[in-house]
Tab-separated table of C-alpha atoms and ligand atoms in Angstrom:
chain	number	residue	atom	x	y	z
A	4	UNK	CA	16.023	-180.116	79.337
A	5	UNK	CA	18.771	-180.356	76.434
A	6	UNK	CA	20.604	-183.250	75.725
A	7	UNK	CA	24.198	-183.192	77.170
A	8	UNK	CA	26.712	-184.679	74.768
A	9	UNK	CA	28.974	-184.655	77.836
A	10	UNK	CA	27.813	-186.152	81.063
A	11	UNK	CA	27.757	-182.714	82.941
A	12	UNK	CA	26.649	-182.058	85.982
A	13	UNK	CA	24.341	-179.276	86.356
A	14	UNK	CA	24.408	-176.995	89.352
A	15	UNK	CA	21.212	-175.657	88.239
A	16	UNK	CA	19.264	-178.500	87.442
A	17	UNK	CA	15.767	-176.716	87.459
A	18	UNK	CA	16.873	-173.618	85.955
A	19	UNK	CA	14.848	-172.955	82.579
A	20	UNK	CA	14.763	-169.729	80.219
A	21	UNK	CA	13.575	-167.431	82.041
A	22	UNK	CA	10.045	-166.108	81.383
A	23	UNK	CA	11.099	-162.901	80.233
A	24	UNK	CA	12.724	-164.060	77.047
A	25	UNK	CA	10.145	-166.917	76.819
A	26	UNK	CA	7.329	-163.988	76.620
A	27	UNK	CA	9.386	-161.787	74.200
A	28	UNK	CA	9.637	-164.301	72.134
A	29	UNK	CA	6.521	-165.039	71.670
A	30	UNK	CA	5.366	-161.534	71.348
A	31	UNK	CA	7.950	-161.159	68.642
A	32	UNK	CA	6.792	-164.602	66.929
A	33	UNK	CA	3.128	-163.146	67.178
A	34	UNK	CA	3.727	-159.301	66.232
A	35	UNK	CA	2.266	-158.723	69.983
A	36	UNK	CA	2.322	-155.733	71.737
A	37	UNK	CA	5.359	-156.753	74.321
A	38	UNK	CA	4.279	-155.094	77.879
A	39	UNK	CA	6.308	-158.163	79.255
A	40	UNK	CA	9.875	-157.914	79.926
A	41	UNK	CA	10.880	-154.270	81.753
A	42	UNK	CA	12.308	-151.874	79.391
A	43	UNK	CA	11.105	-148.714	78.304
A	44	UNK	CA	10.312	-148.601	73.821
A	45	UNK	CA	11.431	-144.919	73.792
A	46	UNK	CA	14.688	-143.812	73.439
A	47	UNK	CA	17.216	-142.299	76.295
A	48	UNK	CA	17.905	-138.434	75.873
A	49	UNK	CA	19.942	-137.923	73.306
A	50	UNK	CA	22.287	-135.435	75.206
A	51	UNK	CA	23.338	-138.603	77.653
A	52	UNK	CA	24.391	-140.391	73.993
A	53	UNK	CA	25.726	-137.449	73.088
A	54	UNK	CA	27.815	-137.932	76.205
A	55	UNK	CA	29.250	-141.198	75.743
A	56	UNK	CA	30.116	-140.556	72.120
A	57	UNK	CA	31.887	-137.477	73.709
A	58	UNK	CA	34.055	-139.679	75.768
A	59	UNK	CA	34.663	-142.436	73.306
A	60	UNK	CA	35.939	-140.070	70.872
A	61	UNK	CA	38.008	-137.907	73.951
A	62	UNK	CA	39.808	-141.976	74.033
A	63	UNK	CA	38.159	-143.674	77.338
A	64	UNK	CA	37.912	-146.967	75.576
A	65	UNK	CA	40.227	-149.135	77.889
A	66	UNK	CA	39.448	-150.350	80.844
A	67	UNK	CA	37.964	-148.644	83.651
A	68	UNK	CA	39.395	-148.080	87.217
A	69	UNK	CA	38.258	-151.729	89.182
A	70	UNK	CA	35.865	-150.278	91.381
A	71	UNK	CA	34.698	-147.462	88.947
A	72	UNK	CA	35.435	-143.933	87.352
A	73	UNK	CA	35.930	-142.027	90.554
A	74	UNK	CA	33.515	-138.907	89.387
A	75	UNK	CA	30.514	-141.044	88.746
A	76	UNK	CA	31.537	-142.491	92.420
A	77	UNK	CA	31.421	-138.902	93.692
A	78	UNK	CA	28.477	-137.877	91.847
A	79	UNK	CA	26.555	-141.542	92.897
A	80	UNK	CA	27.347	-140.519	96.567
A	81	UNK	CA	26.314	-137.317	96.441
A	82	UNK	CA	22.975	-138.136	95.289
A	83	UNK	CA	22.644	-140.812	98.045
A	84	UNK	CA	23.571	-138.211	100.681
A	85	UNK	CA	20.990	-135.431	99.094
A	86	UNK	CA	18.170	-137.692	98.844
A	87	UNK	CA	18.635	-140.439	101.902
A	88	UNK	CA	20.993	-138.256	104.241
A	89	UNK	CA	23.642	-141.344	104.234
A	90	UNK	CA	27.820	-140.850	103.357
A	91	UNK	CA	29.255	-143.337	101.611
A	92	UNK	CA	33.170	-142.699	100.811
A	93	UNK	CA	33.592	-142.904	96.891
A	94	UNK	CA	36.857	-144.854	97.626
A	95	UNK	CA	35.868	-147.629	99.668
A	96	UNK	CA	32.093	-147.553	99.915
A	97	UNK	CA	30.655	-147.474	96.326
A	98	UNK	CA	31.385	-149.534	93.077
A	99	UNK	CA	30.168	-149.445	90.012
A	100	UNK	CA	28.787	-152.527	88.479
A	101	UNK	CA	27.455	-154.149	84.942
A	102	UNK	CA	23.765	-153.667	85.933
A	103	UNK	CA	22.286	-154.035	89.130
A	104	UNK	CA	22.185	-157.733	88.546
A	105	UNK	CA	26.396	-158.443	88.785
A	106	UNK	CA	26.428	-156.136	91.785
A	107	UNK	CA	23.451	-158.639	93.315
A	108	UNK	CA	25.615	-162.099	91.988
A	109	UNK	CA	28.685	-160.888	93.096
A	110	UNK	CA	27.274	-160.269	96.580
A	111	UNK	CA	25.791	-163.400	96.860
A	112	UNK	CA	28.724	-165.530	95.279
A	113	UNK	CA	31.278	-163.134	97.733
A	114	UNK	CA	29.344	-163.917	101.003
A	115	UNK	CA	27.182	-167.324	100.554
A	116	UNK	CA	28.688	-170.366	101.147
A	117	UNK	CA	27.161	-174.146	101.016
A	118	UNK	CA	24.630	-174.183	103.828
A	119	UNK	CA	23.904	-170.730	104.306
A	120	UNK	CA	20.405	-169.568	104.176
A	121	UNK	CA	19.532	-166.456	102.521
A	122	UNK	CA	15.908	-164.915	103.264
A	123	UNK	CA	13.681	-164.222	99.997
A	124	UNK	CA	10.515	-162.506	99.788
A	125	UNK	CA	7.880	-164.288	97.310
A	126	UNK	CA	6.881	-162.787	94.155
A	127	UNK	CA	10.736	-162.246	93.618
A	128	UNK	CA	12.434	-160.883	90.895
A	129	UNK	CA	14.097	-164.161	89.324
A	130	UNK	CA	17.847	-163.380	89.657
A	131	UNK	CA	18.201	-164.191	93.236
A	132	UNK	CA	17.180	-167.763	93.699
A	133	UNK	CA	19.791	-168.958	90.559
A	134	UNK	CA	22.360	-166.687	92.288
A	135	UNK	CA	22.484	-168.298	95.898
A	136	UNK	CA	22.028	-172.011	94.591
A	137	UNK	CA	25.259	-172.064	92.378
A	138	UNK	CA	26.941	-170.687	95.755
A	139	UNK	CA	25.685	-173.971	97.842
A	140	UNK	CA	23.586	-171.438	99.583
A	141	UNK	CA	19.422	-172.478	100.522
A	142	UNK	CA	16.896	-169.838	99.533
A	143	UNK	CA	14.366	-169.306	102.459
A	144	UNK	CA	10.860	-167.779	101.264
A	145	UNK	CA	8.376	-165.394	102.795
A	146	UNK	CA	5.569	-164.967	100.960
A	147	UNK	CA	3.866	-161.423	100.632
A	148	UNK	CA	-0.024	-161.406	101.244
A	149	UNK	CA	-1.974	-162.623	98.656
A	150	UNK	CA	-4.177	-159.555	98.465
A	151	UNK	CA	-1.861	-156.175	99.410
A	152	UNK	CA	1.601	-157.628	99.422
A	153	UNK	CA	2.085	-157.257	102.822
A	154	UNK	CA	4.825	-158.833	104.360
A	155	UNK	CA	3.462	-160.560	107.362
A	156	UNK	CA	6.956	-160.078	109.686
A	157	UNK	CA	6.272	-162.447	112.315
A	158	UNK	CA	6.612	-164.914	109.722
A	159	UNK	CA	9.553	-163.068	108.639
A	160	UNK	CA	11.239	-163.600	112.338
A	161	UNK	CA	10.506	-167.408	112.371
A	162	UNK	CA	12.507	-167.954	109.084
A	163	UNK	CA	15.847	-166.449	111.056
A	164	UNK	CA	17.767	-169.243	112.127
A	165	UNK	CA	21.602	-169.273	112.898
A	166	UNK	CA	21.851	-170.305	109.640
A	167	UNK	CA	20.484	-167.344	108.319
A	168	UNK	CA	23.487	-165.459	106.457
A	169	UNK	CA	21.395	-163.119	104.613
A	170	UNK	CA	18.325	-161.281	103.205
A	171	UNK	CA	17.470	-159.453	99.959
A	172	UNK	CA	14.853	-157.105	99.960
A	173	UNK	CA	13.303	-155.190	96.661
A	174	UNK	CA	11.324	-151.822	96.978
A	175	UNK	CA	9.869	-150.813	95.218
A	176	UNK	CA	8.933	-154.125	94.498
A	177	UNK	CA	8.917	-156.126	90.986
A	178	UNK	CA	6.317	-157.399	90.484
A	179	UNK	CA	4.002	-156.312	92.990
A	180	UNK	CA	4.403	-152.516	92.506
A	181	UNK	CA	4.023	-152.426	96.241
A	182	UNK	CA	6.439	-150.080	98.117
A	183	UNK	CA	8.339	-150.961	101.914
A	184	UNK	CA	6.856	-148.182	104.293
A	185	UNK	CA	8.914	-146.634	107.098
A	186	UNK	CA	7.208	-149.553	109.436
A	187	UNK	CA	8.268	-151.810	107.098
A	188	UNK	CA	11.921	-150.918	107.266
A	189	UNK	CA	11.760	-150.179	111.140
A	190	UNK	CA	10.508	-153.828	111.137
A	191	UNK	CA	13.523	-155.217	109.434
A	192	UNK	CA	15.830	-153.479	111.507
A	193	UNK	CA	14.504	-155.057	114.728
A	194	UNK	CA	14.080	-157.752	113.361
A	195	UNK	CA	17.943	-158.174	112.404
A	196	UNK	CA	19.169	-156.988	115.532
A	197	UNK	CA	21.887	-158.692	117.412
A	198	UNK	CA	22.513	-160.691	113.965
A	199	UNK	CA	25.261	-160.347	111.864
A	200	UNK	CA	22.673	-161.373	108.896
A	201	UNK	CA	23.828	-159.132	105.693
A	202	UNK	CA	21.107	-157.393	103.529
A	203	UNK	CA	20.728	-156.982	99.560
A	204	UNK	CA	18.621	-154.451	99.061
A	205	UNK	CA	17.770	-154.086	95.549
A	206	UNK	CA	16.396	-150.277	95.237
A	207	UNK	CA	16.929	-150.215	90.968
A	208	UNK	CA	13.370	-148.565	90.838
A	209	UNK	CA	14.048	-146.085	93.871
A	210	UNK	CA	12.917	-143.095	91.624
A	211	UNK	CA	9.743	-144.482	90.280
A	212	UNK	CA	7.479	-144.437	92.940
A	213	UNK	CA	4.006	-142.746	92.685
A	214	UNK	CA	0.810	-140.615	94.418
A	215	UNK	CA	3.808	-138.500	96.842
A	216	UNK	CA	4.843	-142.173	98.571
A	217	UNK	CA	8.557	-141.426	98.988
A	218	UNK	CA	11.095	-144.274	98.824
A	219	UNK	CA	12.588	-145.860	101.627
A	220	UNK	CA	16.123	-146.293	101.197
A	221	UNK	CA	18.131	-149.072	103.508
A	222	UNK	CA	20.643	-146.174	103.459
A	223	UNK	CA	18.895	-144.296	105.472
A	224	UNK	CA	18.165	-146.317	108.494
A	225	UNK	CA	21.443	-146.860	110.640
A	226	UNK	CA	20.537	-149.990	111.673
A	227	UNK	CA	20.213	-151.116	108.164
A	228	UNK	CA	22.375	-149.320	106.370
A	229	UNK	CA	25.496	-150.729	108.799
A	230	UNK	CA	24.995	-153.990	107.370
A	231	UNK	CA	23.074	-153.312	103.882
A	232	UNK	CA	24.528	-153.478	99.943
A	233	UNK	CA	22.073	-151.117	98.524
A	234	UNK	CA	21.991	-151.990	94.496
A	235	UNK	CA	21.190	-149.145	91.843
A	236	UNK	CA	20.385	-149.561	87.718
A	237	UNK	CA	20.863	-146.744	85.543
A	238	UNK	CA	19.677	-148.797	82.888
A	239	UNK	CA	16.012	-148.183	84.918
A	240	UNK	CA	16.544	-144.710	85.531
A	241	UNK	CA	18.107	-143.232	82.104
A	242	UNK	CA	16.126	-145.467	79.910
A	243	UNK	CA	19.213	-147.402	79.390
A	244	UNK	CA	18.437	-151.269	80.290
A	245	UNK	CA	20.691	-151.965	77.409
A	246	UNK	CA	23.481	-150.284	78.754
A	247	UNK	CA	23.727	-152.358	81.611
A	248	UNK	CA	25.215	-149.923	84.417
A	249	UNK	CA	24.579	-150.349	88.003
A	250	UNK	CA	26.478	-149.562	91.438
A	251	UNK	CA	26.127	-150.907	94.950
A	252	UNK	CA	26.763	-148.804	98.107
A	253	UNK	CA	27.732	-150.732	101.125
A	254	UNK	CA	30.008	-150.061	104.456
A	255	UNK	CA	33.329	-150.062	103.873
A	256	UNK	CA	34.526	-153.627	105.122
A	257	UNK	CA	31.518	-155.333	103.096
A	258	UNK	CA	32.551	-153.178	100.027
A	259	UNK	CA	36.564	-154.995	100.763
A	260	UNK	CA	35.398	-158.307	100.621
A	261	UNK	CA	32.859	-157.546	97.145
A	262	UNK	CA	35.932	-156.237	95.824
A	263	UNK	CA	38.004	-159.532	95.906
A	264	UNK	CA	35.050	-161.223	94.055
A	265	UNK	CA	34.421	-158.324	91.551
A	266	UNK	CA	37.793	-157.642	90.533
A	267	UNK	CA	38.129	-161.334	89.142
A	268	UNK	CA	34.795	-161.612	88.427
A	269	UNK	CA	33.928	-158.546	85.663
A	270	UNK	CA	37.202	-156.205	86.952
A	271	UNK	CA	35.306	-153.271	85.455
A	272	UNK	CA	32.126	-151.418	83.557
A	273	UNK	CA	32.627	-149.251	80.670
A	274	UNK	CA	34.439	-146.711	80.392
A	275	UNK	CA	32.695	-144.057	78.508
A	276	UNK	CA	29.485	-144.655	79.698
A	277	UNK	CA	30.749	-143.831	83.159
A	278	UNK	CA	32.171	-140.841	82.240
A	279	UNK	CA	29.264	-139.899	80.320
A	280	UNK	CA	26.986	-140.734	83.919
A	281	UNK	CA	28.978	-139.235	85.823
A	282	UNK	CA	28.409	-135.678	83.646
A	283	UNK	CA	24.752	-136.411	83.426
A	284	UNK	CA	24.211	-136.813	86.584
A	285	UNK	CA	25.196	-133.547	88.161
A	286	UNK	CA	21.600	-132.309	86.725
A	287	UNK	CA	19.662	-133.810	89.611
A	288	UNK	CA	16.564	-132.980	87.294
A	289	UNK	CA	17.393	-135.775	85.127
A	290	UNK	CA	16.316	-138.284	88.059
A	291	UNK	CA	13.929	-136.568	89.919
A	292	UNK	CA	11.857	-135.974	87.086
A	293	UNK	CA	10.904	-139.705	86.994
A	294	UNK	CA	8.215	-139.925	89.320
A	295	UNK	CA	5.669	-137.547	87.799
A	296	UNK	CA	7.338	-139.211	84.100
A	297	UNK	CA	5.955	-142.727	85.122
A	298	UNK	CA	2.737	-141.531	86.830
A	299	UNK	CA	1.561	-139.853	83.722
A	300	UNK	CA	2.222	-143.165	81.840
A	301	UNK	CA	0.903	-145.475	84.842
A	302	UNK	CA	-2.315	-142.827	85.046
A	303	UNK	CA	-2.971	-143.376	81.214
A	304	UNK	CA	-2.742	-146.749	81.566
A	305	UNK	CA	-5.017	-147.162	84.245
A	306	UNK	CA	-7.611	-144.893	82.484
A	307	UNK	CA	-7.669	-147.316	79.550
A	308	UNK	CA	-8.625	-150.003	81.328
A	309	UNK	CA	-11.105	-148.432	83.913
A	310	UNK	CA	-14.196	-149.879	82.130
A	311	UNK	CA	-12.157	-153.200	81.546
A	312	UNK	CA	-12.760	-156.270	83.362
A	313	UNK	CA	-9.502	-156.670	85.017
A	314	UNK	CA	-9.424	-155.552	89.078
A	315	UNK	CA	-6.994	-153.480	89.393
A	316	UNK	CA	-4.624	-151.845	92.398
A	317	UNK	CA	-2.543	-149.030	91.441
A	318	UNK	CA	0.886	-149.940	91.481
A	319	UNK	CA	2.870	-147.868	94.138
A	320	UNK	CA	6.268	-147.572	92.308
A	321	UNK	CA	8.095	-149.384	89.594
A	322	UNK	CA	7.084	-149.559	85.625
A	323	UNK	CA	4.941	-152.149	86.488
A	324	UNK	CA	1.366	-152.868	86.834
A	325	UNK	CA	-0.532	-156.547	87.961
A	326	UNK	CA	-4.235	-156.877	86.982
A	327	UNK	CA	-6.268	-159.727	88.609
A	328	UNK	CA	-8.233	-160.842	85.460
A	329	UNK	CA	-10.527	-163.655	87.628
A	330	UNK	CA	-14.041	-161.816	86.307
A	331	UNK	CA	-12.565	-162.648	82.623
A	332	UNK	CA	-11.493	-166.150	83.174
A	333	UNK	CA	-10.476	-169.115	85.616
A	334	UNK	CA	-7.378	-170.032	83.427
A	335	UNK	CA	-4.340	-170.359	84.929
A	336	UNK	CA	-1.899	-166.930	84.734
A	337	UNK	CA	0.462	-169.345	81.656
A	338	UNK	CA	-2.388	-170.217	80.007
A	339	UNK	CA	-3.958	-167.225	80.045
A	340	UNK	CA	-1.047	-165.164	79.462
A	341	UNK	CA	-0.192	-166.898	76.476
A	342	UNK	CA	-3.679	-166.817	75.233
A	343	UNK	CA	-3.123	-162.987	75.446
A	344	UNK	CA	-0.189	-163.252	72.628
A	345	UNK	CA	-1.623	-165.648	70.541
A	346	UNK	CA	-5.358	-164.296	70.429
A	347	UNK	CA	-5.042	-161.038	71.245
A	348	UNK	CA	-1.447	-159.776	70.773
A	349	UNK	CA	-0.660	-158.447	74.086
A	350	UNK	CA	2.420	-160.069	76.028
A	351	UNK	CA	2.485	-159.745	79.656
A	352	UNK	CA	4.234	-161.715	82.780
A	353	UNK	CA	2.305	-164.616	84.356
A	354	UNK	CA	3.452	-164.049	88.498
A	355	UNK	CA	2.915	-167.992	89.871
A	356	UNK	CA	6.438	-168.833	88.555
A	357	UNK	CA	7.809	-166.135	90.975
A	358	UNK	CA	5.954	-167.546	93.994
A	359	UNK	CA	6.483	-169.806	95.806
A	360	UNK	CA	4.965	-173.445	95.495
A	361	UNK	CA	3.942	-171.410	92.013
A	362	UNK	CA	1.083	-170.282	93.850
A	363	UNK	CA	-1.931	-168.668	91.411
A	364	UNK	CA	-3.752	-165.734	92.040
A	365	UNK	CA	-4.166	-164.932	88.447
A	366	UNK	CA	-2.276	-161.864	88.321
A	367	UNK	CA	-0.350	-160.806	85.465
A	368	UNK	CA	2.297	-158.544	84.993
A	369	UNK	CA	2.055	-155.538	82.768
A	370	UNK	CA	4.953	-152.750	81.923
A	371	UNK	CA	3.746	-149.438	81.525
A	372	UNK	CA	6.940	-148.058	80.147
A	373	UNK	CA	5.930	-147.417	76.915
A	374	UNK	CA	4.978	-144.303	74.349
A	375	UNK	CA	1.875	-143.171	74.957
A	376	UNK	CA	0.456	-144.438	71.631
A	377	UNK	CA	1.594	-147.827	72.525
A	378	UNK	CA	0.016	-147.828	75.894
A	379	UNK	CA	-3.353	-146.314	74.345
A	380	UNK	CA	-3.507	-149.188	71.480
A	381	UNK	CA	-2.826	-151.475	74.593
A	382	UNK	CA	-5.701	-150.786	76.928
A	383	UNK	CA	-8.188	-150.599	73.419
A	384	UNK	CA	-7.345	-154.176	73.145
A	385	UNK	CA	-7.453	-155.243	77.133
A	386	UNK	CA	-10.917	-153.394	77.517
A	387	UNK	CA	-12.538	-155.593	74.779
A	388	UNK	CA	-11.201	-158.851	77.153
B	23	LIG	N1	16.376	-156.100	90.315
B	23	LIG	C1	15.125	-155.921	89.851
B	23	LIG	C2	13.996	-155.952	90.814
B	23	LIG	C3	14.889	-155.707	88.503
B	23	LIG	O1	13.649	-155.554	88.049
B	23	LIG	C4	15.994	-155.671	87.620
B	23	LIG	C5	15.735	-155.390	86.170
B	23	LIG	N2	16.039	-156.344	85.312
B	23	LIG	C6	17.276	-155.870	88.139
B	23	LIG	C7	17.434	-156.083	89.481
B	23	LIG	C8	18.507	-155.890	87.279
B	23	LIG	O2	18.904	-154.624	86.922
B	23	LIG	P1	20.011	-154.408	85.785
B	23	LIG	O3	19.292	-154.430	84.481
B	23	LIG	O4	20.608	-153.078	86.102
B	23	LIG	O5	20.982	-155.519	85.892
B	24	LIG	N1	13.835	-156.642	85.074
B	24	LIG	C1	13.163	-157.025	83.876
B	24	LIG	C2	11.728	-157.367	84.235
B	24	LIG	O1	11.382	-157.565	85.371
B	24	LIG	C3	13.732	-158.253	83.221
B	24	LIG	C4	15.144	-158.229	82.812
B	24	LIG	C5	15.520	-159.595	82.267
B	24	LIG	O2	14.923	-160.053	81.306
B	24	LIG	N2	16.439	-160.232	82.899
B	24	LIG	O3	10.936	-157.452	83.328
């Protein structure tokens, strides 16, 4: 913890740098291969930069329309309808947002109050928790299964108390690389019935799933969708994490209230990168391409470490792939992580310190979204472990 020179009052007490940059750094400090934090090491297709100098030079440098550049609202519900049969008006039912993660803190901060509870499945991706504390709000966890990542959903039921103000839901899922089935989705929307409990559902890797599983959108279950903020990331889609461009989609009196908290919050994205999405995007190729994109890399991946010692369950969808390294070593996932970037050069994720009680079933995180040669020199070094 630093030293205040102030006596300040943290609302995050336990909050610490978040593993991500802790990892990075270290790969950095130890000229380590960096399969830890989620970002792709190749660059975006020129023709989308191409686009945004376009519109920077055509003057959209000032700020953007609050909720968003109304063709890249048009074009982002188009796409929804196409692939997940669901209308969502431009106007009042989609806004554009810095990244999926200000879409996800200004739901939370517009809709969480102190007391409420908010439902969160274990592993979790590690905005979340931060998000609902600084609102007063009490994360409430469900663990996946140890084994498949499961979610066990009579558990799920017994969590929902009148409390209960919301849940956030991620598929495909970081970090399991485990996908929500129909079932799955069928079982949320039972389970939510007769609630007025809002949804997150954080869907930023909806076009990298694998082996023909399709995604399940909230959007298209009516159930869901009547009471769901789906959440979108270009920066996952485009190769543009840097970019920081996201959206959510929600009915239109949700959308209303996110509005009030947005428009004092951020106001608006920028502007030439929306314009230059909004052309981009009218070549659906330039998404639906992804899937077959990351199962080449995922495939490659996997085939360098087939004679490795590392058990290993396909991942289902995301960039991401856990390997249970237990016939290597009983270390714990930190230790053994960081023996990986000090010994060996390879940084990965550790997953305890997105479970809950930090539970260890030494798994660690790998991103596949890398060149090919980068992926190849990976597995050389992992199949030696
Ligand atoms: N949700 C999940 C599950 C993620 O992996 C990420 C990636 N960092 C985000 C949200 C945030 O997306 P963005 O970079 O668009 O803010
Ligand atoms: N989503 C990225 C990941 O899971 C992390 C982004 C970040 O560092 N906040 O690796």
């Amino acid at each position: 913890m630093p030293k205040y020179k102030h006596n300040i009052f943290s609302k995050l007490p336990n909050v610490r740098t978040t593993i991500f940059t802790t990892m990075g750094q270290l790969a950095q400090k130890h000229s380590a291969i960096n399969l830890s934090q989620g970002f792709p090491n190749f660059d975006p297709d020129p023709s989308l930069i191409d686009l945004v100098t376009q519109a920077m030079k055509q003057g959209y440098n000032q700020y953007a329309p609050m909720a968003g550049v109304m063709e890249l609202r048009e074009m982002i519900s188009e796409k929804i309808e196409q692939l997940y049969g669901r209308h969502y008006h431009p106007e009042s039912e989609i806004t554009v947002t810095i990244g999926a993660s200000q879409a996800i803190f200004t739901i939370i901060t517009a809709f969480i109050g102190n007391g409420d509870e908010v439902i969160v499945i274990k592993p979790a991706y590690d905005c979340y928790e931060p998000a609902i504390e600084v609102n007063g709000g009490i994360p409430v966890f469900v663990q996946l299964n140890n084994t498949d990542f499961k979610i066990d959903w009579e558990v799920f039921r017994s969590k929902i108390t009148p409390r209960t103000k919301m849940v956030i839901i991620n598929t495909p899922h970081n970090p399991s690389g485990t996908i929500f089935t129909k079932e799955d989705m069928l079982e949320l929307q039972r389970s939510l019935e007769n609630t007025d409990i809002i949804i997150i559902s954080d869907e930023v890797y909806e076009h990298i799933t694998f082996d023909g599983h399709g995604h399940e959108s909230a959007s298209k279950y009516d159930g869901l969708a009547s009471r769901t903020f789906v959440c979108g990331s270009f920066g996952k889609t485009f190769h543009i994490t840097g970019w920081k461009m996201g959206y959510c989609a929600g009915p239109a009196e949700l959308m209303h209230e996110f509005r009030k908290t947005h428009q004092f919050n951020v106001f608006s994205a920028d502007h030439a990168v929306q314009k230059a999405l909004a052309t981009y995007l009218k070549e659906p190729q330039h998404y639906l391409g992804l899937n077959q994109f990351y199962q080449e890399k995922r495939d490659l991946f996997l085939d360098g470490l087939s004679t490795s010692r590392f058990k290993i369950k396909p991942s289902q969808g995301t960039y991401f792939q856990l390997v249970d390294y237990s016939d290597i070593t009983q270390e714990t996932d930190e230790v053994f992580a960081e023996r990986l970037v000090t010994e060996h050069r390879i940084a990965s994720i550790p997953i305890s310190g997105f479970n809950t009680k930090g539970i260890d079933n030494h798994l660690i995180r790998f991103c596949f979204a890398k060149t090919n040669e980068t992926l190849l020199k990976a597995t050389e070094i992992l199949r030696k472990l």
